[in-house]
Structures are given as structure tokens and as C-alpha cells.
Short mmCIF file of C-alpha atoms in Angstrom, two decimals:
data_model
loop_
_atom_site.label_atom_id
_atom_site.label_comp_id
_atom_site.label_asym_id
_atom_site.label_seq_id
_atom_site.Cartn_x
_atom_site.Cartn_y
_atom_site.Cartn_z
CA MET A 362 48.76 -52.50 177.71
CA GLY A 363 52.46 -51.95 177.06
CA ILE A 364 53.43 -49.10 175.47
CA SER A 365 54.18 -49.28 171.63
CA ASN A 366 57.44 -49.27 169.93
CA LYS A 367 56.05 -46.06 168.12
CA GLU A 368 55.24 -44.37 171.10
CA LEU A 369 58.24 -45.46 172.57
CA GLU A 370 60.77 -43.90 169.72
CA PHE A 371 58.33 -40.60 169.90
CA ASN A 372 59.06 -40.29 173.33
CA GLN A 373 62.84 -41.01 172.92
CA ASN A 374 62.96 -38.36 170.17
CA GLN A 375 60.88 -35.75 172.57
CA ASP A 376 63.77 -36.45 175.30
CA ARG A 377 66.37 -35.78 173.10
CA MET A 378 65.05 -32.73 171.33
CA ARG A 379 64.60 -31.52 174.95
CA LEU A 380 68.19 -32.10 175.92
CA ARG A 381 69.23 -30.17 172.57
CA ILE A 382 66.85 -27.36 173.47
CA ARG A 383 68.33 -26.93 176.95
CA ASN A 384 71.87 -26.97 175.74
CA LEU A 385 70.61 -24.26 173.16
CA GLU A 386 69.15 -22.40 176.18
CA GLN A 387 72.23 -22.50 178.35
CA THR A 388 74.40 -21.49 175.66
CA LEU A 389 72.19 -18.31 174.98
CA GLU A 390 72.22 -17.51 178.66
CA LYS A 391 75.94 -17.16 178.53
CA ILE A 392 75.95 -15.21 175.40
CA TYR A 393 73.43 -12.80 176.79
CA HIS A 394 75.73 -11.82 179.37
CA GLY A 395 78.13 -10.32 176.77
CA GLY A 396 81.41 -9.49 178.48
CA GLY A 397 80.24 -10.68 181.94
CA LYS A 398 78.90 -9.41 185.16
CA LYS A 399 81.70 -7.05 186.01
CA ARG A 400 81.75 -5.09 182.80
CA ILE A 401 77.68 -4.96 183.21
CA GLU A 402 78.12 -3.61 186.40
CA LYS A 403 80.93 -1.12 185.15
CA LEU A 404 78.33 -0.03 182.17
CA HIS A 405 75.92 0.43 184.79
CA ASP A 406 77.94 2.83 187.11
CA SER A 407 78.85 5.18 184.27
CA GLY A 408 74.82 5.69 183.68
CA LYS A 409 74.34 3.44 180.36
CA LEU A 410 72.32 0.80 180.07
CA THR A 411 73.45 -2.77 178.44
CA ALA A 412 72.41 -3.33 174.69
CA ARG A 413 69.84 -5.53 175.65
CA GLU A 414 68.43 -3.52 178.18
CA ARG A 415 68.16 -0.52 175.53
CA ILE A 416 66.16 -3.04 173.35
CA ASP A 417 63.58 -4.05 175.47
CA LEU A 418 62.82 -0.50 176.42
CA LEU A 419 62.67 0.50 172.96
CA LEU A 420 60.61 -2.27 171.40
CA ASP A 421 56.80 -2.55 171.65
CA ARG A 422 55.95 -4.80 175.19
CA GLY A 423 53.95 -8.04 174.41
CA THR A 424 55.06 -8.04 170.65
CA ASP A 425 56.82 -10.83 168.66
CA ARG A 426 60.75 -10.34 168.08
CA PHE A 427 63.45 -12.35 166.44
CA GLU A 428 67.18 -12.03 167.46
CA MET A 429 69.26 -12.57 164.48
CA GLY A 430 72.74 -13.71 165.05
CA ALA A 431 72.96 -14.36 168.61
CA ILE A 432 75.41 -17.10 168.12
CA ALA A 433 77.69 -15.31 165.98
CA GLY A 434 81.08 -15.49 167.00
CA TYR A 435 80.31 -18.61 169.28
CA GLY A 436 83.64 -20.43 169.82
CA MET A 437 85.85 -17.87 167.75
CA TYR A 438 88.52 -15.67 168.72
CA GLU A 439 89.32 -17.58 171.58
CA GLU A 440 92.92 -16.18 171.37
CA HIS A 441 91.60 -12.56 171.67
CA GLY A 442 89.13 -13.50 174.51
CA GLY A 443 86.31 -14.21 172.46
CA CYS A 444 83.59 -12.21 170.87
CA PRO A 445 79.90 -13.58 172.23
CA GLY A 446 77.05 -12.32 169.93
CA ALA A 447 79.82 -10.69 167.80
CA GLY A 448 79.78 -7.84 169.77
CA VAL A 449 76.00 -6.27 168.80
CA VAL A 450 72.68 -7.43 169.22
CA VAL A 451 70.34 -7.61 166.25
CA VAL A 452 66.88 -8.18 166.66
CA ILE A 453 63.50 -7.62 164.40
CA GLY A 454 60.50 -6.26 166.30
CA PHE A 455 58.11 -3.67 166.71
CA VAL A 456 58.55 0.04 167.73
CA ALA A 457 55.56 2.14 168.18
CA GLY A 458 53.53 -0.38 165.85
CA ARG A 459 56.16 -0.25 162.98
CA GLN A 460 57.84 -3.19 162.33
CA CYS A 461 61.87 -2.49 162.04
CA ILE A 462 65.47 -3.83 162.84
CA VAL A 463 67.50 -2.35 165.40
CA VAL A 464 71.32 -2.89 165.74
CA ALA A 465 73.15 -2.33 169.25
CA ASN A 466 76.62 -2.35 169.94
CA ASP A 467 77.46 -4.61 173.16
CA ALA A 468 79.84 -2.10 175.14
CA THR A 469 80.73 -5.15 177.41
CA VAL A 470 82.33 -7.37 174.94
CA LYS A 471 85.86 -5.17 173.83
CA ALA A 472 84.02 -1.74 174.28
CA GLY A 473 81.80 -2.86 171.43
CA ALA A 474 84.81 -3.06 168.90
CA TRP A 475 84.29 -4.59 165.50
CA PHE A 476 85.57 -8.22 165.26
CA PRO A 477 85.41 -9.80 161.39
CA ILE A 478 82.36 -11.57 162.80
CA THR A 479 80.71 -7.88 163.73
CA GLY A 480 80.86 -6.62 160.44
CA LYS A 481 79.38 -9.50 158.74
CA LYS A 482 76.63 -9.42 161.04
CA ASN A 483 76.44 -5.62 160.72
CA LEU A 484 76.01 -6.38 157.00
CA ARG A 485 73.59 -9.04 157.41
CA ALA A 486 71.25 -6.41 159.63
CA GLN A 487 71.30 -3.88 156.62
CA GLU A 488 70.69 -6.82 154.11
CA ILE A 489 67.63 -7.59 155.73
CA ALA A 490 66.41 -3.81 155.98
CA MET A 491 67.17 -3.53 152.36
CA GLU A 492 65.85 -6.37 150.98
CA ASN A 493 62.21 -5.83 153.17
CA ARG A 494 62.59 -2.15 153.26
CA LEU A 495 61.94 -2.06 157.28
CA PRO A 496 63.51 1.11 159.07
CA ILE A 497 66.80 0.46 160.96
CA ILE A 498 67.46 1.89 164.10
CA TYR A 499 71.09 1.75 165.19
CA LEU A 500 72.15 2.27 169.04
CA VAL A 501 75.80 3.04 168.68
CA ASP A 502 78.40 2.55 171.61
CA SER A 503 81.52 1.34 169.99
CA ALA A 504 85.16 1.51 170.01
CA GLY A 505 85.59 1.15 166.57
CA VAL A 506 87.28 -1.56 164.67
CA TYR A 507 89.16 -4.22 166.55
CA LEU A 508 92.82 -3.08 165.71
CA PRO A 509 94.49 -6.64 166.31
CA MET A 510 92.52 -8.02 163.56
CA GLN A 511 92.18 -4.58 161.11
CA ASP A 512 93.26 -6.59 158.15
CA GLU A 513 90.03 -8.84 158.27
CA ILE A 514 87.74 -6.07 158.84
CA PHE A 515 89.04 -2.96 157.27
CA PRO A 516 89.62 -2.94 153.23
CA ASP A 517 87.52 -5.83 151.57
CA LYS A 518 84.36 -5.21 149.65
CA GLU A 519 82.17 -6.87 152.69
CA HIS A 520 84.33 -5.54 155.36
CA PHE A 521 83.79 -1.92 157.20
CA GLY A 522 83.37 0.27 155.02
CA ARG A 523 80.39 -1.34 153.02
CA ILE A 524 78.53 -0.29 156.34
CA PHE A 525 78.44 3.67 155.22
CA ARG A 526 77.90 2.59 151.42
CA ASN A 527 74.55 0.88 152.63
CA ASN A 528 73.89 3.83 154.81
CA ALA A 529 73.64 6.03 151.78
CA VAL A 530 71.96 3.47 149.61
CA MET A 531 69.01 2.80 152.01
CA SER A 532 68.85 6.82 152.16
CA SER A 533 68.52 7.06 148.61
CA GLU A 534 65.76 4.41 148.62
CA GLY A 535 63.73 5.97 151.38
CA ILE A 536 64.29 3.42 154.06
CA VAL A 537 64.12 5.31 157.09
CA GLN A 538 67.50 5.00 159.13
CA ILE A 539 67.71 6.58 162.80
CA ALA A 540 71.12 6.12 164.85
CA ALA A 541 71.43 7.57 168.51
CA VAL A 542 75.17 7.75 169.93
CA MET A 543 74.68 6.22 173.14
CA GLY A 544 78.71 5.77 174.04
CA SER A 545 81.53 5.98 171.97
CA CYS A 546 81.54 6.42 168.35
CA VAL A 547 84.87 6.96 166.99
CA ALA A 548 86.83 7.21 163.67
CA GLY A 549 85.13 5.65 160.63
CA GLY A 550 82.21 4.78 162.81
CA ALA A 551 81.53 8.03 163.23
CA TYR A 552 79.88 8.33 159.77
CA LEU A 553 77.52 5.79 160.70
CA PRO A 554 74.91 7.82 162.74
CA ILE A 555 75.85 10.83 160.37
CA MET A 556 74.91 9.17 157.38
CA SER A 557 71.65 7.74 158.85
CA ASP A 558 68.28 10.35 158.46
CA GLU A 559 68.07 11.27 161.89
CA SER A 560 70.96 10.98 164.88
CA LEU A 561 70.37 11.58 168.55
CA ILE A 562 73.43 11.81 171.31
CA VAL A 563 73.01 11.24 175.08
CA ASP A 564 74.43 14.00 177.47
CA LYS A 565 77.63 13.24 179.15
CA THR A 566 78.04 9.57 177.94
CA GLY A 567 77.87 10.16 173.83
CA THR A 568 80.78 11.15 172.35
CA ILE A 569 81.35 11.30 168.64
CA PHE A 570 84.61 12.16 166.49
CA LEU A 571 87.05 11.27 163.61
CA ALA A 572 89.99 10.91 166.27
CA GLY A 573 90.07 10.82 170.15
CA SER A 574 91.81 13.37 172.55
CA TYR A 575 95.07 10.78 172.58
CA LEU A 576 95.10 10.68 168.86
CA VAL A 577 94.53 14.52 168.63
CA LYS A 578 97.44 15.09 170.90
CA ALA A 579 99.70 12.96 169.15
CA ALA A 580 98.56 14.04 165.47
CA ILE A 581 98.46 17.85 165.86
CA GLY A 582 99.55 18.33 169.80
CA GLU A 583 96.46 19.65 170.82
CA ASN A 584 95.37 19.34 174.34
CA ILE A 585 91.53 18.53 174.76
CA ASP A 586 89.10 16.43 176.71
CA ASN A 587 86.80 14.06 174.80
CA GLU A 588 84.06 15.71 175.86
CA THR A 589 84.67 19.18 174.76
CA LEU A 590 86.04 17.58 171.52
CA GLY A 591 83.16 15.64 170.40
CA GLY A 592 80.42 15.49 173.32
CA ALA A 593 76.54 15.94 173.30
CA SER A 594 76.90 19.64 173.52
CA THR A 595 79.65 20.14 171.16
CA GLN A 596 78.13 18.05 168.32
CA THR A 597 74.68 19.53 168.57
CA GLU A 598 75.20 23.18 169.52
CA ILE A 599 78.41 24.12 167.80
CA SER A 600 79.32 21.40 164.85
CA GLY A 601 75.61 20.51 164.15
CA VAL A 602 76.62 17.15 163.60
CA CYS A 603 73.64 15.63 165.62
CA ASP A 604 70.06 16.39 165.55
CA TYR A 605 68.87 15.75 168.96
CA LYS A 606 70.82 16.11 172.46
CA VAL A 607 68.93 13.75 175.15
CA GLU A 608 69.55 13.41 178.79
CA ASN A 609 69.82 9.93 179.47
CA ASP A 610 69.61 6.43 177.79
CA GLU A 611 66.00 6.38 178.98
CA THR A 612 65.03 9.71 177.09
CA CYS A 613 66.87 9.10 174.08
CA LEU A 614 65.04 5.51 173.59
CA ALA A 615 61.74 7.20 174.34
CA THR A 616 62.34 9.88 171.68
CA ILE A 617 63.21 7.46 169.06
CA ARG A 618 60.06 5.56 169.84
CA ASP A 619 58.18 9.01 169.03
CA LEU A 620 60.16 9.47 166.03
CA MET A 621 58.99 5.97 164.73
CA SER A 622 55.47 6.80 165.37
CA ARG A 623 55.34 9.67 163.21
CA ILE A 624 56.78 7.76 159.85
CA ALA A 625 53.88 7.21 157.11
CA LYS A 626 52.62 3.95 156.78
CA ALA A 627 54.11 1.91 154.14
CA GLU A 628 52.63 -0.06 150.86
CA THR A 629 52.70 -3.65 151.08
CA ALA A 630 53.75 -6.29 148.65
CA GLY A 631 50.01 -7.75 148.99
CA PHE A 632 50.71 -11.03 150.17
CA ASP A 633 47.51 -12.67 151.11
CA ARG A 634 46.61 -13.13 154.73
CA ILE A 635 43.05 -14.34 156.43
CA GLU A 636 42.75 -15.12 159.84
CA SER A 637 44.75 -17.06 161.62
CA VAL A 638 43.97 -20.95 162.76
CA GLU A 639 46.21 -22.59 165.06
CA PRO A 640 47.40 -26.20 163.88
CA LEU A 641 45.40 -28.99 165.01
CA ILE A 642 48.51 -30.92 166.21
CA PRO A 643 50.59 -29.02 168.99
CA ALA A 644 54.11 -27.84 168.00
CA GLN A 645 55.88 -29.40 170.82
CA ASN A 646 54.74 -32.97 168.81
CA LEU A 647 57.56 -31.78 166.31
CA TYR A 648 60.07 -33.05 169.65
CA GLY A 649 58.59 -36.67 169.16
CA ILE A 650 58.30 -36.85 165.59
CA MET A 651 61.91 -35.50 164.49
CA PRO A 652 64.48 -38.34 165.03
CA ASP A 653 67.56 -37.42 166.65
CA GLU A 654 69.33 -39.66 164.50
CA ARG A 655 69.98 -38.26 161.05
CA SER A 656 69.91 -41.25 159.04
CA LYS A 657 66.21 -42.44 160.42
CA PRO A 658 63.26 -41.90 158.25
CA TYR A 659 60.15 -40.02 159.38
CA LYS A 660 56.86 -38.43 157.92
CA THR A 661 57.63 -35.14 156.91
CA ARG A 662 53.76 -34.65 156.38
CA GLU A 663 53.43 -34.88 159.95
CA ILE A 664 55.91 -32.21 160.47
CA LEU A 665 53.95 -29.95 158.45
CA LYS A 666 50.68 -30.70 160.42
CA CYS A 667 52.73 -28.97 163.29
CA LEU A 668 53.24 -25.96 161.32
CA VAL A 669 50.23 -25.04 158.99
CA ASP A 670 46.93 -23.56 160.06
CA GLY A 671 44.56 -26.03 160.40
CA SER A 672 46.87 -28.79 159.87
CA GLU A 673 45.61 -28.35 156.46
CA PHE A 674 47.55 -28.23 153.15
CA ILE A 675 46.99 -28.77 149.61
CA GLU A 676 49.63 -30.99 147.73
CA TYR A 677 51.10 -30.20 144.16
CA LYS A 678 51.69 -33.28 141.98
CA ASP A 679 51.21 -35.67 145.61
CA GLY A 680 51.51 -38.85 142.98
CA TYR A 681 54.91 -37.31 141.17
CA GLY A 682 58.03 -36.81 142.48
CA LYS A 683 57.43 -38.10 145.94
CA SER A 684 60.95 -37.45 147.54
CA ILE A 685 59.92 -33.69 147.76
CA LEU A 686 56.65 -32.62 149.25
CA CYS A 687 55.35 -29.34 147.49
CA ALA A 688 52.20 -27.91 149.25
CA TYR A 689 49.93 -24.64 149.64
CA ALA A 690 49.32 -23.83 152.88
CA ARG A 691 48.77 -20.70 155.72
CA ILE A 692 50.97 -20.16 158.30
CA ASP A 693 49.49 -18.01 160.93
CA GLY A 694 46.99 -16.70 158.34
CA TRP A 695 49.59 -15.77 155.56
CA SER A 696 49.41 -18.04 152.15
CA VAL A 697 52.60 -19.62 151.28
CA GLY A 698 53.76 -22.44 149.27
CA ILE A 699 56.29 -25.10 151.08
CA VAL A 700 58.86 -27.30 149.58
CA ALA A 701 60.01 -29.73 151.85
CA ASN A 702 62.31 -32.93 151.68
CA ASN A 703 60.24 -35.82 152.14
CA ARG A 704 61.95 -37.99 154.57
CA GLU A 705 59.83 -41.22 154.14
CA ILE A 706 61.04 -44.31 151.77
CA VAL A 707 58.72 -44.23 149.14
CA LYS A 708 57.87 -46.26 145.93
CA SER A 709 57.69 -44.20 142.66
CA ALA A 710 54.97 -44.44 140.27
CA ARG A 711 57.37 -47.00 138.16
CA GLY A 712 57.94 -49.27 141.29
CA GLU A 713 61.13 -47.93 142.44
CA MET A 714 62.24 -47.28 145.76
CA GLN A 715 63.23 -43.81 146.51
CA MET A 716 65.20 -42.72 149.47
CA GLY A 717 63.89 -40.07 151.83
CA GLY A 718 65.93 -37.02 151.81
CA VAL A 719 67.38 -37.46 148.40
CA ILE A 720 66.22 -35.42 145.19
CA TYR A 721 65.40 -37.60 142.13
CA SER A 722 65.01 -36.21 138.86
CA ASP A 723 61.10 -36.13 138.87
CA SER A 724 61.38 -34.32 142.35
CA ALA A 725 63.47 -31.80 140.90
CA ASP A 726 61.23 -31.19 137.86
CA LYS A 727 58.15 -30.89 140.11
CA ALA A 728 59.78 -28.44 142.42
CA ALA A 729 61.11 -26.17 139.83
CA ARG A 730 57.29 -26.28 138.35
CA PHE A 731 55.69 -25.46 142.09
CA ILE A 732 58.24 -22.32 142.53
CA MET A 733 57.19 -20.91 139.01
CA ASN A 734 53.46 -21.05 140.14
CA CYS A 735 54.04 -19.43 143.41
CA ASN A 736 55.93 -16.60 141.47
CA GLN A 737 52.92 -16.11 139.32
CA LYS A 738 50.53 -16.05 142.10
CA GLY A 739 52.87 -13.78 144.59
CA ILE A 740 52.94 -16.63 147.04
CA PRO A 741 56.11 -16.66 149.47
CA LEU A 742 58.22 -19.64 149.84
CA VAL A 743 59.04 -21.96 152.52
CA PHE A 744 61.90 -24.36 152.40
CA LEU A 745 62.14 -27.11 154.88
CA GLN A 746 65.47 -28.88 154.44
CA ASP A 747 66.28 -32.26 155.32
CA VAL A 748 68.25 -33.27 152.44
CA THR A 749 71.67 -35.65 151.65
CA GLY A 750 71.75 -34.44 148.24
CA PHE A 751 71.08 -35.46 144.45
CA MET A 752 70.63 -39.16 143.56
CA VAL A 753 74.05 -40.22 142.01
CA GLY A 754 74.97 -43.41 139.80
CA SER A 755 74.63 -44.25 136.28
CA LYS A 756 71.20 -44.52 135.98
CA SER A 757 70.41 -41.09 137.52
CA GLU A 758 73.26 -39.51 135.21
CA HIS A 759 71.66 -41.25 131.84
CA GLY A 760 68.35 -39.88 132.97
CA GLY A 761 69.59 -36.05 133.57
CA ILE A 762 69.69 -35.22 136.86
CA ILE A 763 72.15 -32.57 136.47
CA LYS A 764 69.82 -30.94 133.83
CA ASP A 765 67.05 -31.43 136.24
CA GLY A 766 68.75 -30.15 139.11
CA ALA A 767 69.81 -27.36 137.09
CA LYS A 768 66.48 -26.31 136.31
CA LEU A 769 65.32 -26.41 139.93
CA VAL A 770 68.53 -24.31 141.31
CA ASN A 771 67.52 -21.61 138.02
CA ALA A 772 63.79 -21.40 139.15
CA MET A 773 64.28 -21.21 142.88
CA SER A 774 67.38 -18.55 142.35
CA ASN A 775 65.30 -16.37 140.04
CA SER A 776 62.26 -16.29 142.70
CA VAL A 777 60.78 -12.75 143.24
CA VAL A 778 58.46 -13.51 145.98
CA PRO A 779 60.63 -13.66 149.23
CA LYS A 780 61.81 -16.99 150.19
CA PHE A 781 62.56 -18.38 153.89
CA THR A 782 64.36 -21.41 154.68
CA VAL A 783 64.32 -23.51 157.69
CA VAL A 784 66.72 -26.37 158.27
CA LEU A 785 65.54 -29.34 160.09
CA GLY A 786 68.19 -31.96 159.70
CA ASN A 787 70.48 -32.83 157.04
CA SER A 788 71.86 -30.03 154.65
CA TYR A 789 74.25 -31.56 152.63
CA GLY A 790 76.02 -30.82 149.47
CA ALA A 791 74.25 -29.59 146.05
CA GLY A 792 70.93 -30.30 148.35
CA ASN A 793 71.72 -27.36 150.25
CA TYR A 794 71.97 -25.33 147.19
CA ALA A 795 68.70 -26.47 145.79
CA MET A 796 66.62 -26.20 148.81
CA CYS A 797 67.53 -22.53 149.34
CA GLY A 798 70.66 -22.10 151.28
CA LYS A 799 72.29 -19.14 152.40
CA ALA A 800 73.83 -18.40 149.04
CA TYR A 801 70.42 -18.15 147.45
CA ASP A 802 68.90 -15.04 149.76
CA PRO A 803 66.30 -16.58 151.88
CA ARG A 804 64.84 -13.45 153.50
CA LEU A 805 65.75 -15.71 156.87
CA ILE A 806 67.33 -19.00 157.27
CA VAL A 807 66.93 -20.63 160.76
CA ALA A 808 68.18 -24.07 161.90
CA TRP A 809 66.73 -26.57 164.16
CA PRO A 810 69.35 -27.96 167.03
CA THR A 811 69.11 -31.27 164.72
CA ALA A 812 70.48 -29.58 161.89
CA GLU A 813 73.70 -30.37 160.15
CA ILE A 814 75.27 -28.19 157.31
CA ALA A 815 78.23 -29.53 155.40
CA VAL A 816 79.44 -31.19 151.84
CA MET A 817 78.47 -34.35 153.10
CA SER A 818 77.60 -36.43 156.27
CA GLY A 819 80.57 -36.66 159.00
CA ALA A 820 80.56 -40.80 158.34
CA ALA A 821 80.92 -40.02 154.65
CA ALA A 822 83.30 -37.49 154.76
CA ALA A 823 85.68 -39.41 157.18
CA LYS A 824 85.42 -42.51 154.87
CA THR A 825 86.38 -40.52 152.07
CA LEU A 826 89.39 -38.24 153.67
CA LEU A 827 90.65 -41.70 155.33
CA GLN A 828 90.98 -43.30 151.66
CA ILE A 829 93.33 -40.60 150.70
CA GLU A 830 95.23 -40.39 154.08
CA VAL A 831 95.59 -43.95 154.15
CA ALA A 832 96.75 -44.30 150.11
CA THR A 833 99.24 -41.33 150.92
CA LEU A 834 100.60 -43.16 154.16
CA LYS A 835 101.10 -46.57 152.03
CA ALA A 836 102.77 -44.44 149.38
CA ARG A 837 105.51 -43.51 151.90
CA GLY A 838 105.73 -47.10 152.58
CA GLU A 839 103.84 -47.26 155.94
CA GLU A 840 102.12 -50.10 157.02
CA ILE A 841 98.25 -49.40 158.43
CA SER A 842 97.21 -51.83 161.13
CA GLU A 843 93.32 -51.76 161.52
CA ALA A 844 93.68 -50.05 165.06
CA ARG A 845 95.94 -47.32 163.20
CA GLU A 846 92.96 -46.89 160.34
CA ASN A 847 90.30 -46.82 163.10
CA GLU A 848 92.00 -43.97 165.08
CA LEU A 849 92.54 -41.86 161.66
CA PHE A 850 88.83 -42.51 161.15
CA ASN A 851 87.86 -41.22 164.47
CA ARG A 852 90.16 -38.28 164.72
CA ILE A 853 88.87 -37.47 160.80
CA LYS A 854 85.17 -37.67 161.89
CA SER A 855 85.68 -35.85 165.36
CA ARG A 856 87.14 -33.11 163.52
CA TYR A 857 84.44 -33.10 160.68
CA ASP A 858 81.45 -33.39 163.22
CA GLU A 859 82.38 -30.18 164.84
CA GLN A 860 82.15 -28.55 161.47
CA ILE A 861 78.89 -29.88 160.75
CA SER A 862 77.35 -28.59 163.84
CA PRO A 863 74.70 -25.83 163.95
CA TYR A 864 76.71 -24.12 166.18
CA TYR A 865 79.50 -24.02 163.83
CA ALA A 866 77.11 -22.78 161.11
CA ALA A 867 75.41 -20.28 163.18
CA SER A 868 78.51 -18.85 164.76
CA ARG A 869 79.71 -17.77 161.42
CA LEU A 870 76.28 -16.87 160.38
CA TRP A 871 75.79 -19.54 157.60
CA VAL A 872 72.10 -19.41 159.36
CA ASP A 873 70.58 -16.35 161.13
CA ALA A 874 69.73 -18.57 164.31
CA ILE A 875 69.23 -21.69 165.96
CA ILE A 876 65.46 -22.03 167.16
CA ASP A 877 63.46 -23.89 169.13
CA PRO A 878 61.44 -25.91 166.71
CA ALA A 879 58.03 -24.87 168.66
CA GLU A 880 58.85 -21.20 167.29
CA THR A 881 59.06 -22.15 163.64
CA ARG A 882 55.72 -20.93 162.97
CA LYS A 883 56.09 -17.68 164.94
CA ILE A 884 59.46 -16.89 163.20
CA LEU A 885 58.12 -17.62 159.74
CA SER A 886 54.91 -15.84 159.98
CA LEU A 887 57.13 -12.67 161.39
CA GLY A 888 59.72 -13.27 158.37
CA ILE A 889 56.48 -12.80 155.99
CA SER A 890 55.44 -9.91 157.66
CA MET A 891 58.63 -8.14 157.36
CA ALA A 892 58.90 -9.29 153.53
CA ASN A 893 55.42 -7.55 152.94
CA HIS A 894 57.04 -4.15 153.17
CA ALA A 895 58.75 -4.97 149.95
CA LYS A 896 56.91 -5.01 146.80
CA PRO A 897 58.88 -7.36 144.24
CA THR A 898 61.10 -4.83 141.69
CA LYS A 899 60.57 -7.31 138.82
CA ARG A 900 58.02 -10.06 137.42
CA TYR A 901 59.25 -13.65 137.37
CA ASN A 902 59.89 -14.43 133.79
CA VAL A 903 58.77 -18.37 133.32
CA GLY A 904 60.24 -18.22 129.65
CA ALA A 905 63.59 -17.68 131.26
CA ILE A 906 63.66 -21.09 133.18
CA GLN A 907 64.10 -24.07 130.78
CA THR A 908 61.36 -26.60 130.74
#
């Protein structure tokens, strides 16, 4: 017997997804080398480890970890030589059995200097620590603000100074902060380790001061070397600025592990977890289920079966509002509520055909009510996005789509249980908002290599922009041939397609990472474990949501 069309399509989808994953792996391999082999060798020659080597030694061996923002800065600042990984490595993992977040400057990238995206990434790390009450460990090795771009990193609310404000807030809230000065720590950056709860400094390689020897000479005429000015002996024995002087990187990291092992066990939010059961459908089947072509329908329930324990879930209102699936399930033992765009073309109870990935009034109503239920029960929410937006047209407008959409956005925005978002495919327009995009505070938001994030698809945007451009040219008296119109369309679409790429989104931290779909379950479990450290500070008020 020959292969069926369904099997052929599954195999083609698998091949294309594997190509996308390989491209992701190759991109990450380049990013992991930071500033390049020569700079890594120079770092080693000075007796220091790289940021990634430090993190590997610090984290518990054999435990799960998640790197946030590895693609941050990708394709940006090329005129300045680039900024791979935003010049800082951020990992959520376990140290001495305690889940925490580690922030390590990459001194091979412009000596660890802060670009605008570096500040954004550091602030995101602190946001994760504060939302989830995670201990945060800073491994400092930075030349401070990248001066050619100081106007984009220094003075605004979400710029460099916000880091130290967050240090103070976390300290007041009892969120543990440990900082190690393992290289340069200068100017305003010197406040970060000292505003942490405890600080370490590595002898002969770590220095901390408000102004280095050259600036001191220029400002007050004093001749002094950096080691005498702010080295380990000075800052632990004379000034008392740092708490521990350690011999080398390895000793420093071992000391941090010892300090972390003594932290009291935190209270939990009490999210329900039982023994984990593997899905009956292998995670790699996700590759074949997910079409490479974003307009093609597929069975979203088959996606769920690859992600949830035992491939079992209970659908809420399964016969109503069919363009969104709402289901109770477990992921690695954790109880979750899943809100997923249904990409099948379905028939409503009224006999109307509904397009996959579009949010209709009944779907918005159902999802809003489900979100309220999960909040009342204390169940974390997982949003699986593959959405083209809300339904348009006179029938939808007259039926109150805006009202129903607003109710969904209201319920999701006011959720007090943690939210996690996975962008599987399309994430367009108001659909991005309603399905818990970055603006709505998901604890983690990740994307598959098939994701597209934009106001609308490349083709739709190009057609809209083309109409505007053609009308403008005709108003000037220009004649537009069909060939010229096609040329304009392709140029506009090419530019727009670059912007809807998941790499464009990840480079700007619209998503925390691009992930292999097979890793989805592990990352969601790690995220819920992280969120379980923080009890909700308020109850969900159902009466506040218009029903």
C-alpha cells in the first residue's frame, strides 16, 4: 500500500519543522560564543570563566533549566558590532535545590557593556524574580553603560536606573539577592551588588568603584591603580563594601552554592500537583501535526494530546464557542487550565461555518468564563496562541463582538493565577492581546519556530500598504503598471515578513525564547514550579467582570 495524503502531509510537516529547529540551533550556537573565540581565550588567559561556564558550575547538575532571552539583540546594533545575547546570560534553574534566576554579564561582548536591549533583558529577569519571589543571583562582569548609546539606556523609567530601584524593592519584599563581582563593576553599576543582600568579590580579577583610575586622574588628579582603588582587598578589608573575598571564580561559585543552601524553604501558592504521567502521544509528533504553511487548518486537540499528562483533558463547553478550546488538564502533574485557539474549520450549533484561528463572540464569552473558573479554583492558565484575530463584518459587529472581546480581555487581564503563553503559529492583532500576549504579564511567553507576531499577516499587510502607496503615486500623476504593482507588493511583503519572524520578536524580547516544540511541556512545568513560590496577593473578583 502507498502512503496516504495525510501521512505524506505529516511527514512534510515534520521535515520542515526539523529544518526550522536546526536553523534555531545554529543561530543559538553562534550566540553562545558571545564575542567570539579570541575574546573567550583572552578571558581565560586573565583567569576568568565565561558567563556560561560560570552558570554551568553554579547550577545543580542534571536539573532542568530555561534560558531566557538568548536571542535578545539578534540582528540589532550591527553598526556597533552587534550585541549577541544582549551581552548578558539569564537562566532559570536550581542552585543547592532552590529554584532561582541567574543573571551573568558576558564580558566577551563589548566588555559586558549595557546596550538598550541589555537593560530590557535585565529588567525582565528582575520582573520574573519579583513576580515569582525567586532568589536572584547576579554574576557581575561589566564595563557599565555603552556610552555611544547612553541616551537610550540611561535616564528613562525602564532604563538602567530601574535596576537599582528593583534591587531596593526586592530587598524590602524579602526576595533574596546575591551578587558576585567577578570582573569589572563600575560607575552606577557598582550599586547593583551593594544593593543586594550579600556580595562576593574575586581577588585580583574583581574590581568595584564609582570611577576608575583614569577618571579619578582626570577628575581630581590622583594617581592610583584600579586594584588599590577598588580591588577585593580594598573593598572587603578597608571599605567593607563587599562581604566575602574569594580566591577565584570556582571558589566564588561554590560559596554562592553554600549560601543558597542555607535559605529557608519558602511558602508555596499551593497549586495542585500529583505524580506526572507522560503523554500517550510522543512530543515529536508535534512536528508533523503543525503545518509549516500558516493558513492551513489542523487539529488543535492533537497538539494537546502531545502536551498533557496521559493525553487526557476535560473540555469546558465543548459544543459552544468552538473556535476556542478550553480544557482542564495536567502538565507534568500540575493542574492547568488551557485556552487554545482551535485551528479546525468548525460548524457552530447554529449551523454556521467558523474559520479556524478566528475568535467569535461565543468563543470569547466561553473563554472569559473559563478564565474566571480557573481563578476561583486556583488553577494556573496556559494560553496556546494560533490566532488571526476577532471575526469582522456586519454580523459580528451587530452581534457585539467588541463587547464580548472586551469581556475576554478583562477576565484575562485581571487574572490572579499565573499565566503562561506559547505562540504556536499566528499571533495577529487583537488576538495577540486576548490570548495573553506580552502586554498582559504572562509569567513566561515562548514561541515555536513557526510563530508569527504582528498586527496582521505579511500578505494582508502588504495588500493594505500597497493600496495606500498606489493611491499616493496615482495622486501624483504616476501611471502604475501591473509589473510595477507586483514589484511594490513584493518589496513591502518582504520587509513585513522580516518583522513578523519569531526571531524579530525574540530579539526584542516580545517573547522570552524560541523553543523546540518538544520542549514545551518541560518549560511549562518549570514555569509553574517557579510561579508556585508566590501566593496571589489578591482574590479574583468575578463581580468586576461584566457578564
